PDB file of C-alpha atoms and ligand atoms in Angstrom:
ATOM      1  CA  UNK K 507       2.220  14.528  14.033  1.00  0.00           C
ATOM      2  CA  UNK K 508      -0.231  15.277  11.291  1.00  0.00           C
ATOM      3  CA  UNK K 509      -2.896  13.545   9.271  1.00  0.00           C
ATOM      4  CA  UNK K 510      -2.348  13.907   5.540  1.00  0.00           C
ATOM      5  CA  UNK K 511      -4.898  13.691   2.746  1.00  0.00           C
ATOM      6  CA  UNK K 512      -4.563  10.365   0.951  1.00  0.00           C
ATOM      7  CA  UNK K 513      -3.837  10.567  -2.757  1.00  0.00           C
ATOM      8  CA  UNK K 514      -6.314   8.632  -4.853  1.00  0.00           C
ATOM      9  CA  UNK K 515      -6.343   7.159  -8.339  1.00  0.00           C
ATOM     10  CA  UNK K 516      -5.483   8.579 -10.898  1.00  0.00           C
ATOM     11  CA  UNK K 517      -2.970  10.782  -9.013  1.00  0.00           C
ATOM     12  CA  UNK K 518       0.315  10.348 -10.953  1.00  0.00           C
ATOM     13  CA  UNK K 519       2.410  10.013  -7.755  1.00  0.00           C
ATOM     14  CA  UNK K 520       0.787   6.603  -7.287  1.00  0.00           C
ATOM     15  CA  UNK K 521       2.312   5.387 -10.566  1.00  0.00           C
ATOM     16  CA  UNK K 522       5.933   6.332  -9.804  1.00  0.00           C
ATOM     17  CA  UNK K 523       8.653   3.978  -8.598  1.00  0.00           C
ATOM     18  CA  UNK K 524       9.595   5.505  -5.234  1.00  0.00           C
ATOM     19  CA  UNK K 525      13.185   6.480  -4.380  1.00  0.00           C
ATOM     20  CA  UNK K 526      15.257   4.691  -1.705  1.00  0.00           C
ATOM     21  CA  UNK K 527      15.713   6.517   1.601  1.00  0.00           C
ATOM     22  CA  UNK K 528      19.000   6.991   3.448  1.00  0.00           C
ATOM     23  CA  UNK K 529      19.652   6.610   7.147  1.00  0.00           C
ATOM     24  CA  UNK K 530      16.934   7.604   9.560  1.00  0.00           C
ATOM     25  CA  UNK K 531      16.850  11.260  10.587  1.00  0.00           C
ATOM     26  CA  UNK K 532      14.368  13.634  12.194  1.00  0.00           C
ATOM     27  CA  UNK K 533      12.605  14.288   8.898  1.00  0.00           C
ATOM     28  CA  UNK K 534      12.188  10.577   8.199  1.00  0.00           C
ATOM     29  CA  UNK K 535      10.939   9.974  11.730  1.00  0.00           C
ATOM     30  CA  UNK K 536       8.301  12.646  11.257  1.00  0.00           C
ATOM     31  CA  UNK K 537       7.277  11.061   7.944  1.00  0.00           C
ATOM     32  CA  UNK K 538       6.848   7.644   9.625  1.00  0.00           C
ATOM     33  CA  UNK K 539       4.854   9.165  12.520  1.00  0.00           C
ATOM     34  CA  UNK K 540       2.616  11.084  10.102  1.00  0.00           C
ATOM     35  CA  UNK K 541       2.054   7.966   7.999  1.00  0.00           C
ATOM     36  CA  UNK K 542       1.051   5.907  11.054  1.00  0.00           C
ATOM     37  CA  UNK K 543      -1.340   8.603  12.221  1.00  0.00           C
ATOM     38  CA  UNK K 544      -2.812   8.957   8.726  1.00  0.00           C
ATOM     39  CA  UNK K 545      -3.197   5.156   8.433  1.00  0.00           C
ATOM     40  CA  UNK K 546      -5.115   4.908  11.714  1.00  0.00           C
ATOM     41  CA  UNK K 547      -7.285   7.923  10.903  1.00  0.00           C
ATOM     42  CA  UNK K 548      -8.305   6.516   7.508  1.00  0.00           C
ATOM     43  CA  UNK K 549      -8.651   3.822   8.939  1.00  0.00           C
ATOM     44  CA  UNK K 550      -6.419   1.339   7.163  1.00  0.00           C
ATOM     45  CA  UNK K 551      -4.086  -1.563   7.926  1.00  0.00           C
ATOM     46  CA  UNK K 552      -1.195  -0.267   5.819  1.00  0.00           C
ATOM     47  CA  UNK K 553       0.101   2.819   4.056  1.00  0.00           C
ATOM     48  CA  UNK K 554       2.952   3.572   1.666  1.00  0.00           C
ATOM     49  CA  UNK K 555       4.616   7.012   1.492  1.00  0.00           C
ATOM     50  CA  UNK K 556       3.488   7.708  -2.120  1.00  0.00           C
ATOM     51  CA  UNK K 557      -0.097   7.597  -0.844  1.00  0.00           C
ATOM     52  CA  UNK K 558       0.531  10.881   0.979  1.00  0.00           C
ATOM     53  CA  UNK K 559       2.408  12.272  -2.007  1.00  0.00           C
ATOM     54  CA  UNK K 560       5.941  11.389  -0.870  1.00  0.00           C
ATOM     55  CA  UNK K 561       7.721   9.235  -3.437  1.00  0.00           C
ATOM     56  CA  UNK K 562      10.035   7.448  -1.003  1.00  0.00           C
ATOM     57  CA  UNK K 563      10.436   3.766  -0.120  1.00  0.00           C
ATOM     58  CA  UNK K 564       8.708   3.800   3.286  1.00  0.00           C
ATOM     59  CA  UNK K 565       5.780   1.652   4.416  1.00  0.00           C
ATOM     60  CA  UNK K 566       3.820   1.392   7.663  1.00  0.00           C
ATOM     61  CA  UNK K 567       1.300  -1.247   8.662  1.00  0.00           C
ATOM     62  CA  UNK K 568      -0.630  -2.749  11.543  1.00  0.00           C
ATOM     63  CA  UNK K 569      -1.907  -6.240  10.823  1.00  0.00           C
ATOM     64  CA  UNK K 570      -3.192  -6.560  14.389  1.00  0.00           C
ATOM     65  CA  UNK K 571      -0.025  -6.367  16.480  1.00  0.00           C
ATOM     66  CA  UNK K 572       0.656  -2.647  16.626  1.00  0.00           C
ATOM     67  CA  UNK K 573       2.276  -0.192  14.219  1.00  0.00           C
ATOM     68  CA  UNK K 574       5.432  -1.106  12.322  1.00  0.00           C
ATOM     69  CA  UNK K 575       7.491   0.705   9.713  1.00  0.00           C
ATOM     70  CA  UNK K 576      10.024  -0.490   7.146  1.00  0.00           C
ATOM     71  CA  UNK K 577      12.435   1.650   5.160  1.00  0.00           C
ATOM     72  CA  UNK K 578      13.517   0.328   1.757  1.00  0.00           C
ATOM     73  CA  UNK K 579      11.448  -2.862   2.088  1.00  0.00           C
ATOM     74  CA  UNK K 580      12.249  -5.742  -0.254  1.00  0.00           C
ATOM     75  CA  UNK K 581       9.777  -8.558  -0.830  1.00  0.00           C
ATOM     76  CA  UNK K 582      12.181 -11.472  -0.651  1.00  0.00           C
ATOM     77  CA  UNK K 583       9.935 -14.527  -0.444  1.00  0.00           C
ATOM     78  CA  UNK K 584       6.344 -15.532  -1.134  1.00  0.00           C
ATOM     79  CA  UNK K 585       4.538 -18.863  -1.233  1.00  0.00           C
ATOM     80  CA  UNK K 586       1.126 -20.440  -1.343  1.00  0.00           C
ATOM     81  CA  UNK K 587      -2.104 -18.956  -2.628  1.00  0.00           C
ATOM     82  CA  UNK K 588      -4.756 -16.881  -0.921  1.00  0.00           C
ATOM     83  CA  UNK K 589      -7.913 -15.287  -2.252  1.00  0.00           C
ATOM     84  CA  UNK K 590      -8.736 -12.127  -0.330  1.00  0.00           C
ATOM     85  CA  UNK K 591     -11.223  -9.297  -0.707  1.00  0.00           C
ATOM     86  CA  UNK K 592      -8.638  -6.559  -1.145  1.00  0.00           C
ATOM     87  CA  UNK K 593      -9.072  -2.808  -0.950  1.00  0.00           C
ATOM     88  CA  UNK K 594      -6.824   0.264  -1.066  1.00  0.00           C
ATOM     89  CA  UNK K 595      -7.159   3.687   0.562  1.00  0.00           C
ATOM     90  CA  UNK K 596      -6.119   5.168  -2.801  1.00  0.00           C
ATOM     91  CA  UNK K 597      -9.067   3.493  -4.554  1.00  0.00           C
ATOM     92  CA  UNK K 598     -11.557   4.165  -1.760  1.00  0.00           C
ATOM     93  CA  UNK K 599     -14.639   2.109  -0.925  1.00  0.00           C
ATOM     94  CA  UNK K 600     -13.924  -0.632  -3.467  1.00  0.00           C
ATOM     95  CA  UNK K 601     -12.973  -4.227  -2.879  1.00  0.00           C
ATOM     96  CA  UNK K 602     -12.120  -7.029  -5.259  1.00  0.00           C
ATOM     97  CA  UNK K 603     -11.321 -10.674  -4.614  1.00  0.00           C
ATOM     98  CA  UNK K 604      -7.648 -10.888  -5.589  1.00  0.00           C
ATOM     99  CA  UNK K 605      -5.473 -13.949  -5.488  1.00  0.00           C
ATOM    100  CA  UNK K 606      -1.875 -13.536  -4.347  1.00  0.00           C
ATOM    101  CA  UNK K 607       0.619 -15.710  -2.489  1.00  0.00           C
ATOM    102  CA  UNK K 608      -0.558 -16.364   1.102  1.00  0.00           C
ATOM    103  CA  UNK K 609       2.850 -15.985   2.714  1.00  0.00           C
ATOM    104  CA  UNK K 610       5.218 -13.052   2.286  1.00  0.00           C
ATOM    105  CA  UNK K 611       8.490 -12.014   3.872  1.00  0.00           C
ATOM    106  CA  UNK K 612       9.850  -8.465   3.681  1.00  0.00           C
ATOM    107  CA  UNK K 613      13.301  -7.271   4.707  1.00  0.00           C
ATOM    108  CA  UNK K 614      14.412  -3.684   5.199  1.00  0.00           C
ATOM    109  CA  UNK K 615      15.655  -1.347   7.907  1.00  0.00           C
ATOM    110  CA  UNK K 616      14.062   0.696  10.665  1.00  0.00           C
ATOM    111  CA  UNK K 617      14.662   4.333  11.621  1.00  0.00           C
ATOM    112  CA  UNK K 618      17.615   3.300  13.780  1.00  0.00           C
ATOM    113  CA  UNK K 619      19.278   1.605  10.822  1.00  0.00           C
ATOM    114  CA  UNK K 620      18.687  -1.912  12.166  1.00  0.00           C
ATOM    115  CA  UNK K 621      17.705  -4.677   9.798  1.00  0.00           C
ATOM    116  CA  UNK K 622      14.076  -5.737  10.228  1.00  0.00           C
ATOM    117  CA  UNK K 623      12.190  -8.713   8.819  1.00  0.00           C
ATOM    118  CA  UNK K 624       8.406  -9.081   8.794  1.00  0.00           C
ATOM    119  CA  UNK K 625       6.609 -12.149   7.583  1.00  0.00           C
ATOM    120  CA  UNK K 626       3.223 -13.741   7.747  1.00  0.00           C
ATOM    121  CA  UNK K 627       0.293 -15.269   5.959  1.00  0.00           C
ATOM    122  CA  UNK K 628      -3.227 -14.135   5.145  1.00  0.00           C
ATOM    123  CA  UNK K 629      -3.706 -10.497   6.275  1.00  0.00           C
ATOM    124  CA  UNK K 630      -0.031  -9.912   7.127  1.00  0.00           C
ATOM    125  CA  UNK K 631       1.148 -11.507   3.891  1.00  0.00           C
ATOM    126  CA  UNK K 632      -1.385  -9.478   1.946  1.00  0.00           C
ATOM    127  CA  UNK K 633      -0.532  -6.129   3.553  1.00  0.00           C
ATOM    128  CA  UNK K 634       3.204  -6.613   2.981  1.00  0.00           C
ATOM    129  CA  UNK K 635       2.718  -7.419  -0.710  1.00  0.00           C
ATOM    130  CA  UNK K 636       0.194  -4.627  -1.221  1.00  0.00           C
ATOM    131  CA  UNK K 637       2.370  -1.926   0.378  1.00  0.00           C
ATOM    132  CA  UNK K 638       5.560  -2.960  -1.430  1.00  0.00           C
ATOM    133  CA  UNK K 639       3.562  -2.836  -4.695  1.00  0.00           C
ATOM    134  CA  UNK K 640       2.820   0.845  -3.976  1.00  0.00           C
ATOM    135  CA  UNK K 641       6.568   1.584  -3.962  1.00  0.00           C
ATOM    136  CA  UNK K 642       6.779   0.266  -7.515  1.00  0.00           C
ATOM    137  CA  UNK K 643       3.847   2.406  -8.619  1.00  0.00           C
ATOM    138  CA  UNK K 644       1.578  -0.646  -8.744  1.00  0.00           C
ATOM    139  CA  UNK K 645      -2.033  -0.359  -7.578  1.00  0.00           C
ATOM    140  CA  UNK K 646      -4.351  -3.265  -6.865  1.00  0.00           C
ATOM    141  CA  UNK K 647      -6.126  -2.379 -10.118  1.00  0.00           C
ATOM    142  CA  UNK K 648      -3.125  -3.907 -11.894  1.00  0.00           C
ATOM    143  CA  UNK K 649      -3.678  -7.157  -9.969  1.00  0.00           C
ATOM    144  CA  UNK K 650      -7.200  -7.586 -11.351  1.00  0.00           C
ATOM    145  CA  UNK K 651      -8.070  -9.765 -14.310  1.00  0.00           C
ATOM    146  CA  UNK K 652      -8.160  -7.920 -17.632  1.00  0.00           C
ATOM    147  CA  UNK K 653     -11.953  -7.923 -17.651  1.00  0.00           C
ATOM    148  CA  UNK K 654     -12.273  -6.738 -14.029  1.00  0.00           C
ATOM    149  CA  UNK K 655      -9.714  -4.002 -14.587  1.00  0.00           C
ATOM    150  CA  UNK K 656     -11.522  -2.708 -17.661  1.00  0.00           C
ATOM    151  CA  UNK K 657     -14.803  -2.568 -15.726  1.00  0.00           C
ATOM    152  CA  UNK K 658     -13.160  -0.935 -12.672  1.00  0.00           C
ATOM    153  CA  UNK K 659     -11.442   1.748 -14.760  1.00  0.00           C
ATOM    154  CA  UNK K 660     -14.710   2.520 -16.541  1.00  0.00           C
ATOM    155  CA  UNK K 661     -16.484   2.977 -13.192  1.00  0.00           C
ATOM    156  CA  UNK K 662     -13.690   5.119 -11.775  1.00  0.00           C
ATOM    157  CA  UNK K 663     -13.712   7.361 -14.869  1.00  0.00           C
ATOM    158  CA  UNK K 664     -17.485   7.792 -14.573  1.00  0.00           C
ATOM    159  CA  UNK K 665     -17.149   8.702 -10.895  1.00  0.00           C
ATOM    160  CA  UNK K 666     -14.435  11.257 -11.678  1.00  0.00           C
ATOM    161  CA  UNK K 667     -16.664  12.813 -14.349  1.00  0.00           C
ATOM    162  CA  UNK K 668     -19.591  12.995 -11.923  1.00  0.00           C
ATOM    163  CA  UNK K 669     -17.377  14.643  -9.313  1.00  0.00           C
ATOM    164  CA  UNK K 670     -16.180  17.107 -11.944  1.00  0.00           C
ATOM    165  CA  UNK K 671     -19.745  17.874 -13.034  1.00  0.00           C
ATOM    166  CA  UNK K 672     -21.072  18.079  -9.472  1.00  0.00           C
TER     167      UNK K 672
HETATM  168 NI1   NI R 371      -3.086   0.590  -1.117  1.00  0.00          NI
END
């Protein structure tokens, strides 16, 4: 297993729609293991493959009950409303209150090709929605209000310039 550097905004891989994966194989198993290790090292509660530069439809998460993975996850149901201080390893050290549905259900397959379904509210619901967003090239910045997004992008640009100058 290996810990990978996490790609951060504005890395273009984070804006791509990721490609579906086929049946589980050794390479895919290694990807899932590496993603779980990278998630825990960060530390984070979820990670999508594009965040380590692999544009494939694979997510991992641990919303408090151990590590899980889903291949080709589809967000098939949401309901309710929940305001949560949301962050993303690809936009490090920043949190915004973002409203999304409270409940989410995701269906996909595991490495053995079995159908898996994960569902939950609050943190679980949030992680599922957030990670599936990554597979569509959507970052939490796109879930902010217009005004918040403008401000966030301005700050991120300034930071990038300072890094470049430093
Ligand atoms: Ni994220």
